[in-house]
Short mmCIF file of C-alpha atoms and ligand atoms in Angstrom, two decimals:
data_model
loop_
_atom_site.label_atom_id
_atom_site.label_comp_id
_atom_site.label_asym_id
_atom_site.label_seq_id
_atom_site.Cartn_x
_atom_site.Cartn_y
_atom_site.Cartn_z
CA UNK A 1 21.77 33.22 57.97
CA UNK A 2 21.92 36.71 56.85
CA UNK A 3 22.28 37.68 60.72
CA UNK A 4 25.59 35.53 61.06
CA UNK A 5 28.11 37.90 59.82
CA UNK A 6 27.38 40.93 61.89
CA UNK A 7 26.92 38.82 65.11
CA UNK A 8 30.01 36.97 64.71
CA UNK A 9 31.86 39.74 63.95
CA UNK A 10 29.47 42.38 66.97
CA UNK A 11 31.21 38.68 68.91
CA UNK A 12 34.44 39.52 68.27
CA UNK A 13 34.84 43.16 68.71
CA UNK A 14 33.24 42.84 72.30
CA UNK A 15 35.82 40.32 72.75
CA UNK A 16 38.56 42.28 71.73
CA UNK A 17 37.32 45.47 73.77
CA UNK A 18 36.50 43.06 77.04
CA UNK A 19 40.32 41.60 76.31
CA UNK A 20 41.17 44.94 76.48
CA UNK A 21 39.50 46.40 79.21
CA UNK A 22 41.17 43.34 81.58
CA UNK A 23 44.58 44.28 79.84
CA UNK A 24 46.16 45.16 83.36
CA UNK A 25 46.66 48.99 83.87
CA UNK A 26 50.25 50.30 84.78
CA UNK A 27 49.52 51.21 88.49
CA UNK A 28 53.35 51.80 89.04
CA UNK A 29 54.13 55.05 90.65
CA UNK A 30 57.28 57.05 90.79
CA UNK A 31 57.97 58.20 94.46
CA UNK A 32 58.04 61.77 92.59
CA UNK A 33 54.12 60.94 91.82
CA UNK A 34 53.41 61.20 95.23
CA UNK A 35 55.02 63.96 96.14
CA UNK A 36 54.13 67.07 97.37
CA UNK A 37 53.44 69.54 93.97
CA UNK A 38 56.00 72.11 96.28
CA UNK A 39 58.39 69.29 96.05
CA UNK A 40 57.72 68.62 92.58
CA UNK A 41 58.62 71.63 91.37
CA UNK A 42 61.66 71.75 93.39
CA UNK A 43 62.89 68.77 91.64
CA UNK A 44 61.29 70.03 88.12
CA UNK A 45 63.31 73.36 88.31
CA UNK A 46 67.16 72.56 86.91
CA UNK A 47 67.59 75.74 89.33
CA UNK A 48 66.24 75.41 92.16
CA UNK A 49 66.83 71.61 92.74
CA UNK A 50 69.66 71.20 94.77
CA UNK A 51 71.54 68.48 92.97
CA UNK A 52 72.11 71.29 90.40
CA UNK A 53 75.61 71.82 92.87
CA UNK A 54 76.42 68.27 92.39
CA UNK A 55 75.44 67.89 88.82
CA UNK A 56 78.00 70.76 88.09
CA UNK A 57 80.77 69.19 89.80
CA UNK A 58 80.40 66.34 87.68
CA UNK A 59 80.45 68.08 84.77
CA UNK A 60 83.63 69.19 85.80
CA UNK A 61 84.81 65.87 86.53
CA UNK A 62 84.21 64.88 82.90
CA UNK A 63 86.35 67.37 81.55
CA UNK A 64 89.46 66.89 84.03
CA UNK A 65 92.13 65.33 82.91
CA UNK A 66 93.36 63.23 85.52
CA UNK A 67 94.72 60.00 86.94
CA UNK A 68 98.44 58.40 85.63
CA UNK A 69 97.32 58.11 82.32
CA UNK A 70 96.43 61.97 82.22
CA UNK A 71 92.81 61.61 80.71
CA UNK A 72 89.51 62.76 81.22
CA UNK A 73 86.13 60.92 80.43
CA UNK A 74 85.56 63.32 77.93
CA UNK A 75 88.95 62.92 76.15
CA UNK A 76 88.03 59.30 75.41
CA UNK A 77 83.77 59.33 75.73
CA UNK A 78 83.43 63.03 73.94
CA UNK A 79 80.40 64.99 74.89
CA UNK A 80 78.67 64.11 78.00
CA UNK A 81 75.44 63.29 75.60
CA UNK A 82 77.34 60.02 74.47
CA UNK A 83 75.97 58.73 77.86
CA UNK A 84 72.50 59.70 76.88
CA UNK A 85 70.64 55.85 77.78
CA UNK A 86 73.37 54.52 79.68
CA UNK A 87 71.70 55.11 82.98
CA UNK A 88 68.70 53.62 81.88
CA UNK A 89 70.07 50.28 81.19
CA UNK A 90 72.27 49.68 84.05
CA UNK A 91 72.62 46.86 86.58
CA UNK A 92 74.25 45.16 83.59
CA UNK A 93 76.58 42.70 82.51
CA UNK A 94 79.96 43.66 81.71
CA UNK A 95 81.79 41.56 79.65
CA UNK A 96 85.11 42.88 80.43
CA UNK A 97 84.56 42.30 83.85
CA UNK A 98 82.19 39.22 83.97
CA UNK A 99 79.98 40.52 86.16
CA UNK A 100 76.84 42.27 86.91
CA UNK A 101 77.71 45.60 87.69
CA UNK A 102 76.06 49.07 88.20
CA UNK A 103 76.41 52.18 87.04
CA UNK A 104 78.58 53.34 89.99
CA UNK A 105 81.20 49.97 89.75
CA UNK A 106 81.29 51.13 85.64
CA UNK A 107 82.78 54.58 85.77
CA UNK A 108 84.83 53.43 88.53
CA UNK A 109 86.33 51.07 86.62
CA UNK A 110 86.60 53.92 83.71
CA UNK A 111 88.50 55.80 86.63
CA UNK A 112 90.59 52.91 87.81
CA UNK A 113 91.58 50.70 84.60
CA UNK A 114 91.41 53.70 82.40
CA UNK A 115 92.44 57.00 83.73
CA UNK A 116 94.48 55.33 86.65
CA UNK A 117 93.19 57.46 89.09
CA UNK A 118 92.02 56.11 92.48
CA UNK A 119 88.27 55.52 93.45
CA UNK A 120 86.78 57.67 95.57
CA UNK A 121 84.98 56.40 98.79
CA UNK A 122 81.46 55.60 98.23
CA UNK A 123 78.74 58.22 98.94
CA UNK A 124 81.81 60.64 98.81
CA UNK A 125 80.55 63.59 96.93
CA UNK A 126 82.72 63.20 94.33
CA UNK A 127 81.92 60.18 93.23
CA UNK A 128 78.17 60.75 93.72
CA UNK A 129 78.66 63.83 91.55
CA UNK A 130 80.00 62.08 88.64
CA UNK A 131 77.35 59.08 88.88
CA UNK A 132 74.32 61.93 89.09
CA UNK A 133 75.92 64.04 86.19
CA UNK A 134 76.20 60.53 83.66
CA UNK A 135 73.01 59.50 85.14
CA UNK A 136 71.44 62.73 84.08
CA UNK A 137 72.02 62.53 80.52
CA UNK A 138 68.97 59.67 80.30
CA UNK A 139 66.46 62.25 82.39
CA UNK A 140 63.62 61.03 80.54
CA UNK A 141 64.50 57.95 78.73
CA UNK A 142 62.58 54.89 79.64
CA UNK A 143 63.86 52.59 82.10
CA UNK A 144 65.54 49.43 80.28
CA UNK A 145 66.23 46.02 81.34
CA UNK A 146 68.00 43.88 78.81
CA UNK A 147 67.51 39.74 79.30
CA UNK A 148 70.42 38.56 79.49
CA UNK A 149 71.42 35.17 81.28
CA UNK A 150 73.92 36.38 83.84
CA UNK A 151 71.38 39.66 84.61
CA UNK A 152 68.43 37.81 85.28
CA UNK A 153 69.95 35.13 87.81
CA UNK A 154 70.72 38.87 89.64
CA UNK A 155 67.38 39.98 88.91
CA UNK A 156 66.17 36.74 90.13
CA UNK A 157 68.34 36.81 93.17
CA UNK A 158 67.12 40.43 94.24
CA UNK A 159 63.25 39.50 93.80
CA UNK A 160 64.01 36.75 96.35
CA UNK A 161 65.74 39.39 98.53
CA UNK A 162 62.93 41.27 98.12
CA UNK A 163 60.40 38.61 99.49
CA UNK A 164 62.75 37.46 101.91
CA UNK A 165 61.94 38.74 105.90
CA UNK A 166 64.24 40.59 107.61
CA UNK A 167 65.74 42.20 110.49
CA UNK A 168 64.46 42.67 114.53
CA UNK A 169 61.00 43.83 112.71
CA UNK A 170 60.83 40.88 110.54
CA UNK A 171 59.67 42.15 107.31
CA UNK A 172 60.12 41.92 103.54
CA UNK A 173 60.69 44.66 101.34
CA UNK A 174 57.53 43.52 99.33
CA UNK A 175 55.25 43.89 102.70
CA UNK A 176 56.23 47.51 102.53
CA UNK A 177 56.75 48.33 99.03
CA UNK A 178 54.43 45.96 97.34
CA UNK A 179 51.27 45.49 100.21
CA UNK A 180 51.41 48.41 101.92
CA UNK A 181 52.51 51.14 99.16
CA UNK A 182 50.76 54.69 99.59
CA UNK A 183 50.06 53.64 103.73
CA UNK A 184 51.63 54.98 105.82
CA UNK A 185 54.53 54.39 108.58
CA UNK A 186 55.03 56.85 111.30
CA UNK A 187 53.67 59.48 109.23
CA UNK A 188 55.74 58.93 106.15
CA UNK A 189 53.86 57.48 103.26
CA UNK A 190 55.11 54.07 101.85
CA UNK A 191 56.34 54.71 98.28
CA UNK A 192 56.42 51.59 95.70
CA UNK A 193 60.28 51.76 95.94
CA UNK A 194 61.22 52.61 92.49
CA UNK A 195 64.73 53.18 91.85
CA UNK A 196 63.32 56.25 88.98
CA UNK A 197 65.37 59.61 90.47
CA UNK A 198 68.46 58.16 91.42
CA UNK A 199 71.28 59.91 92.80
CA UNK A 200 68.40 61.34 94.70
CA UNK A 201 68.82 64.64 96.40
CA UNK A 202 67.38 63.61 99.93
CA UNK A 203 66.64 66.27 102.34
CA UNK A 204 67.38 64.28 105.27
CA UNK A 205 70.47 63.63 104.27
CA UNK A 206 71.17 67.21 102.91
CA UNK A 207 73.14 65.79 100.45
CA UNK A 208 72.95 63.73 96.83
CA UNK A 209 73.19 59.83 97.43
CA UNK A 210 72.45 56.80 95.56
CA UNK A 211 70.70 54.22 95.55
CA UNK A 212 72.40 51.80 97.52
CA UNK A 213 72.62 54.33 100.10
CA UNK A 214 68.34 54.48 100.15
CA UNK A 215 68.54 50.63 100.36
CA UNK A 216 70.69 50.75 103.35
CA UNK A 217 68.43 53.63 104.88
CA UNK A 218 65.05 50.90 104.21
CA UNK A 219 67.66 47.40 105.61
CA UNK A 220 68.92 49.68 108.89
CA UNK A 221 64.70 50.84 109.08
CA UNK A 222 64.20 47.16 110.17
CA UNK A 223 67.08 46.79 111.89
CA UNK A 224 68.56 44.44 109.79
CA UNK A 225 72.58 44.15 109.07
CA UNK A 226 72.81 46.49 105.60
CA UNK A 227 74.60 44.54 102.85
CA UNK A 228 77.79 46.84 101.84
CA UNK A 229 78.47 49.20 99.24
CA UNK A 230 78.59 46.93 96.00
CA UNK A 231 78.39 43.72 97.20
CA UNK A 232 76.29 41.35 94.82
CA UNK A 233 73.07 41.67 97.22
CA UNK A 234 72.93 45.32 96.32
CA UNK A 235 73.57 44.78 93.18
CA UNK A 236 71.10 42.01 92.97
CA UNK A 237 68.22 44.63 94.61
CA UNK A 238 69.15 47.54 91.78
CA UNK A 239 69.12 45.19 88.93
CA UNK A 240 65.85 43.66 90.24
CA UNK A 241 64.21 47.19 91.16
CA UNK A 242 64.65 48.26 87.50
CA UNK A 243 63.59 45.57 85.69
CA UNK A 244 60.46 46.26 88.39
CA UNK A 245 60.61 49.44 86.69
CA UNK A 246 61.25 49.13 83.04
CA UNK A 247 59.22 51.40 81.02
CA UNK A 248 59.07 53.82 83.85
CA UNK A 249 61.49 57.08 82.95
CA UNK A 250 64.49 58.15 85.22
CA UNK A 251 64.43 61.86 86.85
CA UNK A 252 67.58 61.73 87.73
CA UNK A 253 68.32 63.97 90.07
CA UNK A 254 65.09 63.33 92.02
CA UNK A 255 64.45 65.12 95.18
CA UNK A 256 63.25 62.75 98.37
CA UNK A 257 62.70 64.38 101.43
C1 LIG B 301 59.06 49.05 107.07
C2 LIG B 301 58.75 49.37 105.69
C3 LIG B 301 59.89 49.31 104.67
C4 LIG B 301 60.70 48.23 104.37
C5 LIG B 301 60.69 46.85 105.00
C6 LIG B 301 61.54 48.67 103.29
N1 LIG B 301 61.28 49.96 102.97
FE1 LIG B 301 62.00 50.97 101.37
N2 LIG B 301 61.06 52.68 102.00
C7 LIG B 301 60.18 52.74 103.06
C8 LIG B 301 59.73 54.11 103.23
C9 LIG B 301 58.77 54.63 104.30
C10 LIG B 301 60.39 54.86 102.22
C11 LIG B 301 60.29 56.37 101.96
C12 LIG B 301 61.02 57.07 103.05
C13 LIG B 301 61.04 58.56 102.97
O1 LIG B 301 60.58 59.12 101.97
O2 LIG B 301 61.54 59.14 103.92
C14 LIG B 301 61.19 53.91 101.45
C15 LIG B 301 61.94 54.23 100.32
C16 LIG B 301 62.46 53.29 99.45
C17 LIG B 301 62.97 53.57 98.14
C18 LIG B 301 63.06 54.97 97.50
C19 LIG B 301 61.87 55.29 96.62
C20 LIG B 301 61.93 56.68 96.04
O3 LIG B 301 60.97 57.05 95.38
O4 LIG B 301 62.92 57.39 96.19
C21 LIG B 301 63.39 52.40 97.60
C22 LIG B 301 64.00 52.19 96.24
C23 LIG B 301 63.14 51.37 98.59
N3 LIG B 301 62.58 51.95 99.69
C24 LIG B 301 63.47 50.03 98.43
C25 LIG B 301 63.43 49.10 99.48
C26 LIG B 301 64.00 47.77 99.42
C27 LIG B 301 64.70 47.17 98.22
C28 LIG B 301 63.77 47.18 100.63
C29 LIG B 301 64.22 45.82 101.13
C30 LIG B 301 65.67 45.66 101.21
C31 LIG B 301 63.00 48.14 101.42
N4 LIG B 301 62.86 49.29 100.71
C32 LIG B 301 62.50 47.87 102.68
C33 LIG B 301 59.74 51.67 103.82
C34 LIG B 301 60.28 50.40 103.80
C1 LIG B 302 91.08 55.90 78.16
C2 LIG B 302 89.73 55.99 77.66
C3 LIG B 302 88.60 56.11 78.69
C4 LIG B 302 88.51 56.98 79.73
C5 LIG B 302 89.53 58.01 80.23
C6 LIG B 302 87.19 56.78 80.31
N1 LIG B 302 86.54 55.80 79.64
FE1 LIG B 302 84.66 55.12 80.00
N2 LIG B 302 84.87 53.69 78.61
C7 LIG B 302 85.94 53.56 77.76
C8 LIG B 302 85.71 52.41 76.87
C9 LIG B 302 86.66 51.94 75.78
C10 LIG B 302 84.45 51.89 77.22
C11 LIG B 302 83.74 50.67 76.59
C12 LIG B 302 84.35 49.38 77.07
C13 LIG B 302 84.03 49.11 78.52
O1 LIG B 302 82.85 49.06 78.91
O2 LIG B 302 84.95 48.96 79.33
C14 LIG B 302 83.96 52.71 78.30
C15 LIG B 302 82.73 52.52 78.92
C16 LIG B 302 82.14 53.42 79.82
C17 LIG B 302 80.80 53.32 80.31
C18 LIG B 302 79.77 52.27 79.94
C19 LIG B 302 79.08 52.72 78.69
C20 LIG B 302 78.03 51.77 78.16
O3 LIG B 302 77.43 52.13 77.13
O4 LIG B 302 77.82 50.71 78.74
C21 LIG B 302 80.60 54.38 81.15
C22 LIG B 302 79.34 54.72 81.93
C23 LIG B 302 81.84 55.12 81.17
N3 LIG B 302 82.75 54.51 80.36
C24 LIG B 302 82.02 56.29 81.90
C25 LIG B 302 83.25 56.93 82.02
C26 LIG B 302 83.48 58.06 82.89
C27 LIG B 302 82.45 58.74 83.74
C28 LIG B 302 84.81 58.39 82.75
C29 LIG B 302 85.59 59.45 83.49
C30 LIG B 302 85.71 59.18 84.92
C31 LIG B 302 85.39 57.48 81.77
N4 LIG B 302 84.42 56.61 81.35
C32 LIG B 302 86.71 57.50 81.37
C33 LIG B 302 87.06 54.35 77.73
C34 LIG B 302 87.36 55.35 78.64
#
């Protein structure tokens, strides 16, 4: 009787440790992770990263008063650290505009409905300037995805666009970026797709782009038809890549090659 205690409780503490040992480990890793360490510190060094050019041109953007109603971000928003988090938490859902929207669609509604200027074309640089300088401010900040009805039928609608086949070479985003992660594919190695450094500074495109621009890179890859800038597909892919991704922390500005 004596020997009940200790066993019983020896019983439970190799429980807890064996429940712990099967507690899954977070293999998620950032394309950054599997970079080269030359690249890395490219992309670590605020000078030599070449996004620096667009980041500054943001900045300016902020503080230009502009548009019909004469205002800059910063006259209403105040220092650019007032966006600190924002990045992390977008695809969300805006109530003003009852929809699911990303972080591009928000300050372009900022520029539209609020300083009255007119939107710049997408992938222009400046409007990826501006997106990569608010974007910035979360460098660091864990990825967030709030539940939220109207956000997880997108979420739920981009995981099925991510399982779906596609294109003349008939596969799924998943068979790449889920099955065949860290293979590789005419000598480039298959990241796990994580939307962490975006606006990415992408050597083969010698330029900063976004996100949706990467996802139309991977759609025209299998020759499928790429959804268009902002339609609720892409939208449906971002807000479903980064609740993939919550609890991983944005880069912002990453550098791809
Ligand atoms: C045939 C395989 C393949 C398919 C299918 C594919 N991708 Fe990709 N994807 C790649 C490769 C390879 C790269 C990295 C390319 C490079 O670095 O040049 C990449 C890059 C990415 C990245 C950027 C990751 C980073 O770290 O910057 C994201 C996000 C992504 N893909 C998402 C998707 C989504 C969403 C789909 C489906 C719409 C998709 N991909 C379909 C092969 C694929
Ligand atoms: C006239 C005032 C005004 C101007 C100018 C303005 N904004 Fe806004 N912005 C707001 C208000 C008010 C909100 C909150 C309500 C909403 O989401 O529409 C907001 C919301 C935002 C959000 C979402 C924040 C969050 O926490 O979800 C972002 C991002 C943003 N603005 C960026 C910008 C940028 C970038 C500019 C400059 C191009 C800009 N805004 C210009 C008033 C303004």
């Amino acid at each position: 009787m004596i020997m009940r205690k200790p066993v019983a409780a020896l019983l439970l503490a190799s429980m807890a440790a064996a429940a712990f040992a099967q507690a899954p480990a977070d293999t998620r890793r950032s394309g950054f992770d599997d970079m080269s360490p030359a690249l890395q510190a490219i992309q670590m060094d605020d000078f030599a990263n070449p996004a620096a050019l667009w980041l500054a041109e943001g900045e300016a953007q902020w503080n230009t008063r502009t548009g019909s109603a004469g205002k800059s971000c910063a006259d209403c928003h105040g220092t650019p650290a007032t966006m600190r988090g924002v990045a992390a938490r977008f695809p969300a859902f805006d109530t003003t505009l009852a929809n699911v929207i990303d972080l591009d669609a928000k300050i372009d509604d900022c520029r539209t409905r609020r300083q009255g200027a007119a939107s710049p074309p997408h992938e222009s640089r400046a409007r990826v300037a501006l997106e990569a300088f608010v974007a910035h401010q979360s460098r660091g900040m864990p990825i967030t995805s709030a539940a939220e009805p109207h956000l997880d039928a997108s979420v739920a609608a981009g995981a099925r666009i991510f399982r779906q086949r596609m294109g003349q070479i008939d596969l799924s985003c998943a068979q790449c970026h889920d099955e065949r992660a860290g293979r590789h594919l005419a000598g480039t190695a298959i990241p796990q797709g994580h939307p962490t450094g975006y606006p990415v500074y992408r050597s083969e495109w010698q330029a900063v782009g976004t996100l949706q621009r990467r996802l139309r890179n991977c759609l025209s890859g299998v020759r499928a038809q790429p959804y268009a800038f902002g339609s609720p597909e892409m939208i449906a892919l971002e807000a479903f890549l980064m609740r993939r991704a919550a609890g991983m922390k944005l880069e912002t500005p990453g550098v791809r090659p």
